[in-house]
Amino acid sequence: MNAHYDGGMPRRSPEDRSPSQVDVARAAGVSAQTVSRVISGQSNVRPETARRVMTAVDAVGYRLHAAAASLASGRTRTLGVILVSSDRYSTSAILLGVESVAAESRYTVTTASVPHHSTPASFIEAFERLERQGCEGIVILAPVGYLAEALGTRTERTPTVGHRQADSMGIDALVDQRAIARAATEHLLELGHRSVWHVSGDDFWQESKARREEWEAVLREHGATPPPVLPGDWSPESGYRAGRTLAAIPDATAVFVSSDEMAFGVIRALHEAGRIVPDEVSVVSVDDIALAAYAAPALTTVGQPFEKVGRAAATRVIDMIEKREPSPVEPLHPQLIVRASTARPPAPST
Amino acid sequence: MNAHYDGGMPRRSPEDRSPSQVDVARAAGVSAQTVSRVISGQSNVRPETARRVMTAVDAVGYRLHAAAASLASGRTRTLGVILVSSDRYSTSAILLGVESVAAESRYTVTTASVPHHSTPASFIEAFERLERQGCEGIVILAPVGYLAEALGTRTERTPTVGHRQADSMGIDALVDQRAIARAATEHLLELGHRSVWHVSGDDFWQESKARREEWEAVLREHGATPPPVLPGDWSPESGYRAGRTLAAIPDATAVFVSSDEMAFGVIRALHEAGRIVPDEVSVVSVDDIALAAYAAPALTTVGQPFEKVGRAAATRVIDMIEKREPSPVEPLHPQLIVRASTARPPAPST
DNA sequence: CGCAAGTATGTTTGCGATAACATTACCGTG
DNA sequence: CACGGTAATGTTATCGCAAACATACTTGCG
């Protein structure tokens, strides 16, 4: 760690400075303020003048000095993204969505990764780092359950959006996690399974809880008693452990697994125990990662429109920052993709 | 797209301003400049004074105003990262590495994603966007072959790491891609296979080419003629297509696949064609993603230390920015992980 | 025609930090 | 003990831009 970040650098000499609005102004024969107005797209400028300024901008090769603009205006036009650096796939797709909206609105995106298995402290650290860096809004791609609580009033200072559900805690829901659980569970029930087991995600994550609750609710609606939850943590390993447990339960004919990656583990455990998927046990998971179609058997899974989620999240924070009415957002529906890991339950062997 | 990004915002009134170095100075009974010196860790300050200042910093809740510092010093302390938004999942691990080094050196990281299948133009666009935003250095997590060429002299203005530059600067050079190909190919040869086929990555990527060349070289060293390359693009789908081709070739008993994700596709195609992995065909791939151990069969693969790659890349750009001697970098060795997708070749069926 | 209400532009000031320069305090030495 | 040198601190100018305020120059309407 560099305790001292800078020994000081000499000021650049005036000649090699990059052109400023003053230079543009001179070239265009207007005042610097008018240049500023043209650059920031204000309206009270004659089109003819604006054109002259833009020509001068090109001529002298002017580029807005972000720091100066920020200092003068008190705005940084920066969005922060907190992402969990894990092997989970959704992240980069969401980030792409966030960035493209940000770029359209002339915002910059800075990121703060937290390691895969993180404590509340690392999220707080990341959040504060982004705040320190002057982010005007923050998108959290890891709405861990305790997050709203851990972050406390920080989210009041800085508009914050999470891409998944955090019930009314200021981090808004974008994709309906309950709909995911419902689609998955009902699919299995409709195939004729009497009950559905569940391998949950890390309890840490809010969405994990939402899915579990909805899975329970759906089972109850259909008159089934939810079996105990098999706890997972999103990793394939945890899926494998859950799968071993499950394999030992002859009655179990269907599982709803909270992520594709865990489903890989579950299926392997089942396979090793000699239980055939989907003939003996059906598996539905969530995410539709690229590999889902290449599992053996190919996974039936509930997909989420990740890039759109990112776009929606960014749109929302920007609305909050600029205190606008929330823009209409196209609904983000999860989608069940039926492949080969689900089937009708086996005929009772009696 | 918001053509006009700002209608103008009123200046904040003096009361709700966050504390500045002047406020700290007042509280500590020193000059603002001394506060600045303490904050930026310069040496000519009595320890006692520094302590008083730090106490005052805490007391008034001071935080450095990045934009102001940037304007005054002419430095932004910002690193840009260009990343290809794909399901490939090395990305987030590398990003984490970059960020942690950046944070240690008090740099900020901003990202520019480009879509999965991108033209040179989108890279240039991303690069220029980062330059416009004032990044002092750029890390490109997409060692695309043509990139050095496409970027041209831009990389002279802004220190850049990540593509081949003088053959020693690139990400691809941070981890020896040839060593990866060698480890994989020799492993198969040592098992007794006469020849090894190859499913390549996207030709677009520099590392893809390096691996292919080394695979050829190793085969030649062992007196084998390299069979034609089966072209892939990193996606599981492309692996599947290559796998179908491969399945139709009875002689083929071993493949080196340039990514785990493609290996999933290859194995599925082989399986569908009734060719058993590893009994009839051995498969080695690259990356060691979390799911590699949960493929059926578990993948033998060559792992890369992604996070360390990120750390090394960031360390290097920062060295370049600050015109220091390159810091010593711990060597980044790929590692062969033998699991269940490789075996001795089948006995000749004659 | 005269005056209010805009519209387009210019002038001045301030954002918060730091580089450059100025000053003071303190040291050892011939 | 006067002198030069260095370490610690203070003073001033400046970075590039946009807000606030000031000034021309339009337009519309009674």
PDB file of N, CA, C and O in Angstrom, chain A residues 73-132:
ATOM      1  N   SER A  73     -19.391  23.116 -11.250  1.00  0.00           N
ATOM      2  CA  SER A  73     -20.832  22.867 -11.208  1.00  0.00           C
ATOM      3  C   SER A  73     -21.260  22.136  -9.945  1.00  0.00           C
ATOM      4  O   SER A  73     -22.437  22.074  -9.630  1.00  0.00           O
ATOM      5  N   GLY A  74     -20.300  21.567  -9.265  1.00  0.00           N
ATOM      6  CA  GLY A  74     -20.655  20.784  -8.094  1.00  0.00           C
ATOM      7  C   GLY A  74     -21.216  19.420  -8.434  1.00  0.00           C
ATOM      8  O   GLY A  74     -21.752  18.715  -7.588  1.00  0.00           O
ATOM      9  N   ARG A  75     -21.117  19.038  -9.709  1.00  0.00           N
ATOM     10  CA  ARG A  75     -21.634  17.730 -10.096  1.00  0.00           C
ATOM     11  C   ARG A  75     -20.515  16.904 -10.698  1.00  0.00           C
ATOM     12  O   ARG A  75     -19.680  17.430 -11.424  1.00  0.00           O
ATOM     13  N   THR A  76     -20.536  15.617 -10.418  1.00  0.00           N
ATOM     14  CA  THR A  76     -19.460  14.779 -10.957  1.00  0.00           C
ATOM     15  C   THR A  76     -19.895  13.962 -12.163  1.00  0.00           C
ATOM     16  O   THR A  76     -19.065  13.450 -12.894  1.00  0.00           O
ATOM     17  N   ARG A  77     -21.212  13.825 -12.338  1.00  0.00           N
ATOM     18  CA  ARG A  77     -21.727  12.991 -13.418  1.00  0.00           C
ATOM     19  C   ARG A  77     -21.070  11.616 -13.409  1.00  0.00           C
ATOM     20  O   ARG A  77     -20.623  11.124 -14.448  1.00  0.00           O
ATOM     21  N   THR A  78     -20.990  11.056 -12.249  1.00  0.00           N
ATOM     22  CA  THR A  78     -20.370   9.739 -12.112  1.00  0.00           C
ATOM     23  C   THR A  78     -21.324   8.782 -11.404  1.00  0.00           C
ATOM     24  O   THR A  78     -21.943   9.137 -10.412  1.00  0.00           O
ATOM     25  N   LEU A  79     -21.409   7.585 -11.941  1.00  0.00           N
ATOM     26  CA  LEU A  79     -22.206   6.529 -11.331  1.00  0.00           C
ATOM     27  C   LEU A  79     -21.249   5.477 -10.788  1.00  0.00           C
ATOM     28  O   LEU A  79     -20.247   5.157 -11.427  1.00  0.00           O
ATOM     29  N   GLY A  80     -21.570   4.964  -9.632  1.00  0.00           N
ATOM     30  CA  GLY A  80     -20.752   3.884  -9.084  1.00  0.00           C
ATOM     31  C   GLY A  80     -21.474   2.563  -9.229  1.00  0.00           C
ATOM     32  O   GLY A  80     -22.693   2.509  -9.151  1.00  0.00           O
ATOM     33  N   VAL A  81     -20.733   1.517  -9.475  1.00  0.00           N
ATOM     34  CA  VAL A  81     -21.328   0.182  -9.510  1.00  0.00           C
ATOM     35  C   VAL A  81     -20.569  -0.713  -8.547  1.00  0.00           C
ATOM     36  O   VAL A  81     -19.344  -0.795  -8.610  1.00  0.00           O
ATOM     37  N   ILE A  82     -21.295  -1.327  -7.652  1.00  0.00           N
ATOM     38  CA  ILE A  82     -20.664  -2.290  -6.762  1.00  0.00           C
ATOM     39  C   ILE A  82     -20.942  -3.663  -7.324  1.00  0.00           C
ATOM     40  O   ILE A  82     -22.094  -4.034  -7.545  1.00  0.00           O
ATOM     41  N   LEU A  83     -19.908  -4.420  -7.601  1.00  0.00           N
ATOM     42  CA  LEU A  83     -20.163  -5.755  -8.108  1.00  0.00           C
ATOM     43  C   LEU A  83     -19.390  -6.796  -7.349  1.00  0.00           C
ATOM     44  O   LEU A  83     -18.294  -6.564  -6.851  1.00  0.00           O
ATOM     45  N   VAL A  84     -20.017  -7.928  -7.219  1.00  0.00           N
ATOM     46  CA  VAL A  84     -19.376  -9.019  -6.515  1.00  0.00           C
ATOM     47  C   VAL A  84     -18.559  -9.779  -7.531  1.00  0.00           C
ATOM     48  O   VAL A  84     -19.080 -10.254  -8.534  1.00  0.00           O
ATOM     49  N   SER A  85     -17.298  -9.811  -7.264  1.00  0.00           N
ATOM     50  CA  SER A  85     -16.434 -10.499  -8.201  1.00  0.00           C
ATOM     51  C   SER A  85     -16.528 -11.983  -7.947  1.00  0.00           C
ATOM     52  O   SER A  85     -15.945 -12.510  -7.028  1.00  0.00           O
ATOM     53  N   SER A  86     -17.300 -12.629  -8.763  1.00  0.00           N
ATOM     54  CA  SER A  86     -17.468 -14.051  -8.548  1.00  0.00           C
ATOM     55  C   SER A  86     -17.523 -14.682  -9.906  1.00  0.00           C
ATOM     56  O   SER A  86     -17.421 -14.023 -10.919  1.00  0.00           O
ATOM     57  N   ASP A  87     -17.689 -15.953  -9.882  1.00  0.00           N
ATOM     58  CA  ASP A  87     -17.792 -16.641 -11.149  1.00  0.00           C
ATOM     59  C   ASP A  87     -19.199 -16.543 -11.708  1.00  0.00           C
ATOM     60  O   ASP A  87     -19.494 -17.112 -12.733  1.00  0.00           O
ATOM     61  N   ARG A  88     -20.051 -15.831 -11.018  1.00  0.00           N
ATOM     62  CA  ARG A  88     -21.410 -15.739 -11.547  1.00  0.00           C
ATOM     63  C   ARG A  88     -21.379 -14.901 -12.813  1.00  0.00           C
ATOM     64  O   ARG A  88     -20.649 -13.930 -12.934  1.00  0.00           O
ATOM     65  N   TYR A  89     -22.234 -15.283 -13.724  1.00  0.00           N
ATOM     66  CA  TYR A  89     -22.113 -14.743 -15.065  1.00  0.00           C
ATOM     67  C   TYR A  89     -22.815 -13.425 -15.324  1.00  0.00           C
ATOM     68  O   TYR A  89     -22.468 -12.684 -16.222  1.00  0.00           O
ATOM     69  N   SER A  90     -23.854 -13.189 -14.580  1.00  0.00           N
ATOM     70  CA  SER A  90     -24.719 -12.063 -14.901  1.00  0.00           C
ATOM     71  C   SER A  90     -23.976 -10.732 -14.910  1.00  0.00           C
ATOM     72  O   SER A  90     -24.288  -9.833 -15.680  1.00  0.00           O
ATOM     73  N   THR A  91     -22.989 -10.634 -14.067  1.00  0.00           N
ATOM     74  CA  THR A  91     -22.358  -9.342 -13.805  1.00  0.00           C
ATOM     75  C   THR A  91     -22.002  -8.518 -15.027  1.00  0.00           C
ATOM     76  O   THR A  91     -22.388  -7.354 -15.143  1.00  0.00           O
ATOM     77  N   SER A  92     -21.255  -9.110 -15.941  1.00  0.00           N
ATOM     78  CA  SER A  92     -20.751  -8.260 -17.012  1.00  0.00           C
ATOM     79  C   SER A  92     -21.867  -7.820 -17.946  1.00  0.00           C
ATOM     80  O   SER A  92     -21.823  -6.721 -18.494  1.00  0.00           O
ATOM     81  N   ALA A  93     -22.878  -8.641 -18.070  1.00  0.00           N
ATOM     82  CA  ALA A  93     -24.003  -8.245 -18.918  1.00  0.00           C
ATOM     83  C   ALA A  93     -24.736  -7.053 -18.304  1.00  0.00           C
ATOM     84  O   ALA A  93     -25.103  -6.101 -18.991  1.00  0.00           O
ATOM     85  N   ILE A  94     -24.922  -7.103 -17.017  1.00  0.00           N
ATOM     86  CA  ILE A  94     -25.601  -5.988 -16.359  1.00  0.00           C
ATOM     87  C   ILE A  94     -24.756  -4.733 -16.463  1.00  0.00           C
ATOM     88  O   ILE A  94     -25.254  -3.647 -16.760  1.00  0.00           O
ATOM     89  N   LEU A  95     -23.473  -4.906 -16.237  1.00  0.00           N
ATOM     90  CA  LEU A  95     -22.573  -3.754 -16.300  1.00  0.00           C
ATOM     91  C   LEU A  95     -22.643  -3.090 -17.665  1.00  0.00           C
ATOM     92  O   LEU A  95     -22.683  -1.864 -17.774  1.00  0.00           O
ATOM     93  N   LEU A  96     -22.690  -3.896 -18.699  1.00  0.00           N
ATOM     94  CA  LEU A  96     -22.803  -3.344 -20.045  1.00  0.00           C
ATOM     95  C   LEU A  96     -24.053  -2.481 -20.164  1.00  0.00           C
ATOM     96  O   LEU A  96     -24.016  -1.377 -20.697  1.00  0.00           O
ATOM     97  N   GLY A  97     -25.144  -2.987 -19.631  1.00  0.00           N
ATOM     98  CA  GLY A  97     -26.391  -2.228 -19.675  1.00  0.00           C
ATOM     99  C   GLY A  97     -26.266  -0.911 -18.932  1.00  0.00           C
ATOM    100  O   GLY A  97     -26.668   0.145 -19.437  1.00  0.00           O
ATOM    101  N   VAL A  98     -25.701  -0.962 -17.766  1.00  0.00           N
ATOM    102  CA  VAL A  98     -25.531   0.252 -16.970  1.00  0.00           C
ATOM    103  C   VAL A  98     -24.701   1.261 -17.744  1.00  0.00           C
ATOM    104  O   VAL A  98     -25.065   2.430 -17.872  1.00  0.00           O
ATOM    105  N   GLU A  99     -23.591   0.797 -18.272  1.00  0.00           N
ATOM    106  CA  GLU A  99     -22.698   1.706 -18.968  1.00  0.00           C
ATOM    107  C   GLU A  99     -23.328   2.335 -20.187  1.00  0.00           C
ATOM    108  O   GLU A  99     -23.091   3.505 -20.475  1.00  0.00           O
ATOM    109  N   SER A 100     -24.107   1.567 -20.914  1.00  0.00           N
ATOM    110  CA  SER A 100     -24.603   2.159 -22.141  1.00  0.00           C
ATOM    111  C   SER A 100     -25.595   3.265 -21.821  1.00  0.00           C
ATOM    112  O   SER A 100     -25.567   4.325 -22.446  1.00  0.00           O
ATOM    113  N   VAL A 101     -26.425   3.053 -20.822  1.00  0.00           N
ATOM    114  CA  VAL A 101     -27.327   4.133 -20.430  1.00  0.00           C
ATOM    115  C   VAL A 101     -26.536   5.317 -19.884  1.00  0.00           C
ATOM    116  O   VAL A 101     -26.815   6.475 -20.204  1.00  0.00           O
ATOM    117  N   ALA A 102     -25.547   5.031 -19.083  1.00  0.00           N
ATOM    118  CA  ALA A 102     -24.727   6.106 -18.511  1.00  0.00           C
ATOM    119  C   ALA A 102     -24.103   6.943 -19.622  1.00  0.00           C
ATOM    120  O   ALA A 102     -24.175   8.170 -19.599  1.00  0.00           O
ATOM    121  N   ALA A 103     -23.537   6.279 -20.594  1.00  0.00           N
ATOM    122  CA  ALA A 103     -22.876   6.997 -21.674  1.00  0.00           C
ATOM    123  C   ALA A 103     -23.875   7.881 -22.419  1.00  0.00           C
ATOM    124  O   ALA A 103     -23.583   9.022 -22.743  1.00  0.00           O
ATOM    125  N   GLU A 104     -25.064   7.354 -22.632  1.00  0.00           N
ATOM    126  CA  GLU A 104     -26.078   8.146 -23.330  1.00  0.00           C
ATOM    127  C   GLU A 104     -26.411   9.422 -22.576  1.00  0.00           C
ATOM    128  O   GLU A 104     -26.706  10.445 -23.170  1.00  0.00           O
ATOM    129  N   SER A 105     -26.346   9.355 -21.257  1.00  0.00           N
ATOM    130  CA  SER A 105     -26.678  10.533 -20.469  1.00  0.00           C
ATOM    131  C   SER A 105     -25.438  11.274 -20.004  1.00  0.00           C
ATOM    132  O   SER A 105     -25.493  12.066 -19.070  1.00  0.00           O
ATOM    133  N   ARG A 106     -24.311  10.954 -20.632  1.00  0.00           N
ATOM    134  CA  ARG A 106     -23.051  11.609 -20.318  1.00  0.00           C
ATOM    135  C   ARG A 106     -22.598  11.393 -18.896  1.00  0.00           C
ATOM    136  O   ARG A 106     -22.054  12.302 -18.257  1.00  0.00           O
ATOM    137  N   TYR A 107     -22.836  10.228 -18.393  1.00  0.00           N
ATOM    138  CA  TYR A 107     -22.286   9.885 -17.094  1.00  0.00           C
ATOM    139  C   TYR A 107     -21.100   8.947 -17.286  1.00  0.00           C
ATOM    140  O   TYR A 107     -20.997   8.252 -18.298  1.00  0.00           O
ATOM    141  N   THR A 108     -20.264   8.939 -16.283  1.00  0.00           N
ATOM    142  CA  THR A 108     -19.122   8.044 -16.251  1.00  0.00           C
ATOM    143  C   THR A 108     -19.425   6.951 -15.235  1.00  0.00           C
ATOM    144  O   THR A 108     -20.131   7.192 -14.268  1.00  0.00           O
ATOM    145  N   VAL A 109     -18.888   5.770 -15.454  1.00  0.00           N
ATOM    146  CA  VAL A 109     -19.144   4.672 -14.524  1.00  0.00           C
ATOM    147  C   VAL A 109     -17.861   4.238 -13.839  1.00  0.00           C
ATOM    148  O   VAL A 109     -16.871   3.987 -14.508  1.00  0.00           O
ATOM    149  N   THR A 110     -17.879   4.209 -12.541  1.00  0.00           N
ATOM    150  CA  THR A 110     -16.724   3.625 -11.866  1.00  0.00           C
ATOM    151  C   THR A 110     -17.164   2.433 -11.030  1.00  0.00           C
ATOM    152  O   THR A 110     -18.286   2.378 -10.563  1.00  0.00           O
ATOM    153  N   THR A 111     -16.278   1.478 -10.903  1.00  0.00           N
ATOM    154  CA  THR A 111     -16.676   0.225 -10.271  1.00  0.00           C
ATOM    155  C   THR A 111     -15.943  -0.004  -8.961  1.00  0.00           C
ATOM    156  O   THR A 111     -14.844   0.477  -8.760  1.00  0.00           O
ATOM    157  N   ALA A 112     -16.572  -0.752  -8.106  1.00  0.00           N
ATOM    158  CA  ALA A 112     -15.926  -1.217  -6.883  1.00  0.00           C
ATOM    159  C   ALA A 112     -16.290  -2.679  -6.730  1.00  0.00           C
ATOM    160  O   ALA A 112     -17.446  -3.012  -6.487  1.00  0.00           O
ATOM    161  N   SER A 113     -15.332  -3.539  -6.910  1.00  0.00           N
ATOM    162  CA  SER A 113     -15.600  -4.963  -6.755  1.00  0.00           C
ATOM    163  C   SER A 113     -15.410  -5.371  -5.310  1.00  0.00           C
ATOM    164  O   SER A 113     -14.530  -4.866  -4.636  1.00  0.00           O
ATOM    165  N   VAL A 114     -16.238  -6.258  -4.878  1.00  0.00           N
ATOM    166  CA  VAL A 114     -15.971  -6.876  -3.581  1.00  0.00           C
ATOM    167  C   VAL A 114     -15.778  -8.358  -3.828  1.00  0.00           C
ATOM    168  O   VAL A 114     -16.376  -8.921  -4.740  1.00  0.00           O
ATOM    169  N   PRO A 115     -14.938  -8.976  -3.048  1.00  0.00           N
ATOM    170  CA  PRO A 115     -14.651 -10.395  -3.273  1.00  0.00           C
ATOM    171  C   PRO A 115     -15.891 -11.245  -3.068  1.00  0.00           C
ATOM    172  O   PRO A 115     -16.867 -10.807  -2.447  1.00  0.00           O
ATOM    173  N   HIS A 116     -15.804 -12.439  -3.566  1.00  0.00           N
ATOM    174  CA  HIS A 116     -16.968 -13.306  -3.597  1.00  0.00           C
ATOM    175  C   HIS A 116     -17.646 -13.476  -2.237  1.00  0.00           C
ATOM    176  O   HIS A 116     -18.818 -13.199  -2.077  1.00  0.00           O
ATOM    177  N   HIS A 117     -16.912 -13.931  -1.293  1.00  0.00           N
ATOM    178  CA  HIS A 117     -17.538 -14.117   0.019  1.00  0.00           C
ATOM    179  C   HIS A 117     -17.192 -12.940   0.886  1.00  0.00           C
ATOM    180  O   HIS A 117     -16.109 -12.844   1.450  1.00  0.00           O
ATOM    181  N   SER A 118     -18.120 -12.033   0.952  1.00  0.00           N
ATOM    182  CA  SER A 118     -17.803 -10.774   1.598  1.00  0.00           C
ATOM    183  C   SER A 118     -18.650 -10.547   2.820  1.00  0.00           C
ATOM    184  O   SER A 118     -19.771 -11.024   2.925  1.00  0.00           O
ATOM    185  N   THR A 119     -18.113  -9.800   3.693  1.00  0.00           N
ATOM    186  CA  THR A 119     -18.837  -9.410   4.887  1.00  0.00           C
ATOM    187  C   THR A 119     -19.530  -8.080   4.602  1.00  0.00           C
ATOM    188  O   THR A 119     -19.187  -7.397   3.644  1.00  0.00           O
ATOM    189  N   PRO A 120     -20.483  -7.732   5.451  1.00  0.00           N
ATOM    190  CA  PRO A 120     -21.112  -6.423   5.291  1.00  0.00           C
ATOM    191  C   PRO A 120     -20.049  -5.340   5.216  1.00  0.00           C
ATOM    192  O   PRO A 120     -20.169  -4.393   4.448  1.00  0.00           O
ATOM    193  N   ALA A 121     -19.005  -5.495   5.995  1.00  0.00           N
ATOM    194  CA  ALA A 121     -17.968  -4.470   6.031  1.00  0.00           C
ATOM    195  C   ALA A 121     -17.404  -4.178   4.646  1.00  0.00           C
ATOM    196  O   ALA A 121     -17.157  -3.026   4.305  1.00  0.00           O
ATOM    197  N   SER A 122     -17.228  -5.206   3.822  1.00  0.00           N
ATOM    198  CA  SER A 122     -16.616  -4.895   2.529  1.00  0.00           C
ATOM    199  C   SER A 122     -17.585  -4.143   1.633  1.00  0.00           C
ATOM    200  O   SER A 122     -17.171  -3.327   0.817  1.00  0.00           O
ATOM    201  N   PHE A 123     -18.877  -4.402   1.807  1.00  0.00           N
ATOM    202  CA  PHE A 123     -19.833  -3.615   1.018  1.00  0.00           C
ATOM    203  C   PHE A 123     -19.831  -2.166   1.470  1.00  0.00           C
ATOM    204  O   PHE A 123     -19.859  -1.250   0.653  1.00  0.00           O
ATOM    205  N   ILE A 124     -19.794  -1.994   2.764  1.00  0.00           N
ATOM    206  CA  ILE A 124     -19.777  -0.628   3.281  1.00  0.00           C
ATOM    207  C   ILE A 124     -18.524   0.072   2.799  1.00  0.00           C
ATOM    208  O   ILE A 124     -18.559   1.220   2.345  1.00  0.00           O
ATOM    209  N   GLU A 125     -17.447  -0.640   2.843  1.00  0.00           N
ATOM    210  CA  GLU A 125     -16.174  -0.067   2.393  1.00  0.00           C
ATOM    211  C   GLU A 125     -16.300   0.347   0.928  1.00  0.00           C
ATOM    212  O   GLU A 125     -15.930   1.463   0.553  1.00  0.00           O
ATOM    213  N   ALA A 126     -16.846  -0.541   0.124  1.00  0.00           N
ATOM    214  CA  ALA A 126     -16.987  -0.248  -1.303  1.00  0.00           C
ATOM    215  C   ALA A 126     -17.907   0.953  -1.513  1.00  0.00           C
ATOM    216  O   ALA A 126     -17.620   1.854  -2.297  1.00  0.00           O
ATOM    217  N   PHE A 127     -18.992   0.936  -0.793  1.00  0.00           N
ATOM    218  CA  PHE A 127     -19.954   2.030  -0.925  1.00  0.00           C
ATOM    219  C   PHE A 127     -19.300   3.360  -0.581  1.00  0.00           C
ATOM    220  O   PHE A 127     -19.424   4.347  -1.316  1.00  0.00           O
ATOM    221  N   GLU A 128     -18.580   3.360   0.510  1.00  0.00           N
ATOM    222  CA  GLU A 128     -17.953   4.618   0.928  1.00  0.00           C
ATOM    223  C   GLU A 128     -16.841   5.034  -0.007  1.00  0.00           C
ATOM    224  O   GLU A 128     -16.621   6.217  -0.237  1.00  0.00           O
ATOM    225  N   ARG A 129     -16.174   4.048  -0.558  1.00  0.00           N
ATOM    226  CA  ARG A 129     -15.143   4.389  -1.524  1.00  0.00           C
ATOM    227  C   ARG A 129     -15.778   5.118  -2.705  1.00  0.00           C
ATOM    228  O   ARG A 129     -15.288   6.141  -3.154  1.00  0.00           O
ATOM    229  N   LEU A 130     -16.891   4.585  -3.171  1.00  0.00           N
ATOM    230  CA  LEU A 130     -17.565   5.228  -4.298  1.00  0.00           C
ATOM    231  C   LEU A 130     -18.067   6.612  -3.918  1.00  0.00           C
ATOM    232  O   LEU A 130     -17.971   7.555  -4.700  1.00  0.00           O
ATOM    233  N   GLU A 131     -18.586   6.724  -2.712  1.00  0.00           N
ATOM    234  CA  GLU A 131     -19.040   8.044  -2.268  1.00  0.00           C
ATOM    235  C   GLU A 131     -17.880   9.025  -2.237  1.00  0.00           C
ATOM    236  O   GLU A 131     -17.989  10.151  -2.703  1.00  0.00           O
ATOM    237  N   ARG A 132     -16.774   8.569  -1.673  1.00  0.00           N
ATOM    238  CA  ARG A 132     -15.583   9.423  -1.603  1.00  0.00           C
ATOM    239  C   ARG A 132     -15.172   9.877  -2.982  1.00  0.00           C
ATOM    240  O   ARG A 132     -14.712  10.990  -3.183  1.00  0.00           O
TER     241      ARG A 132
END
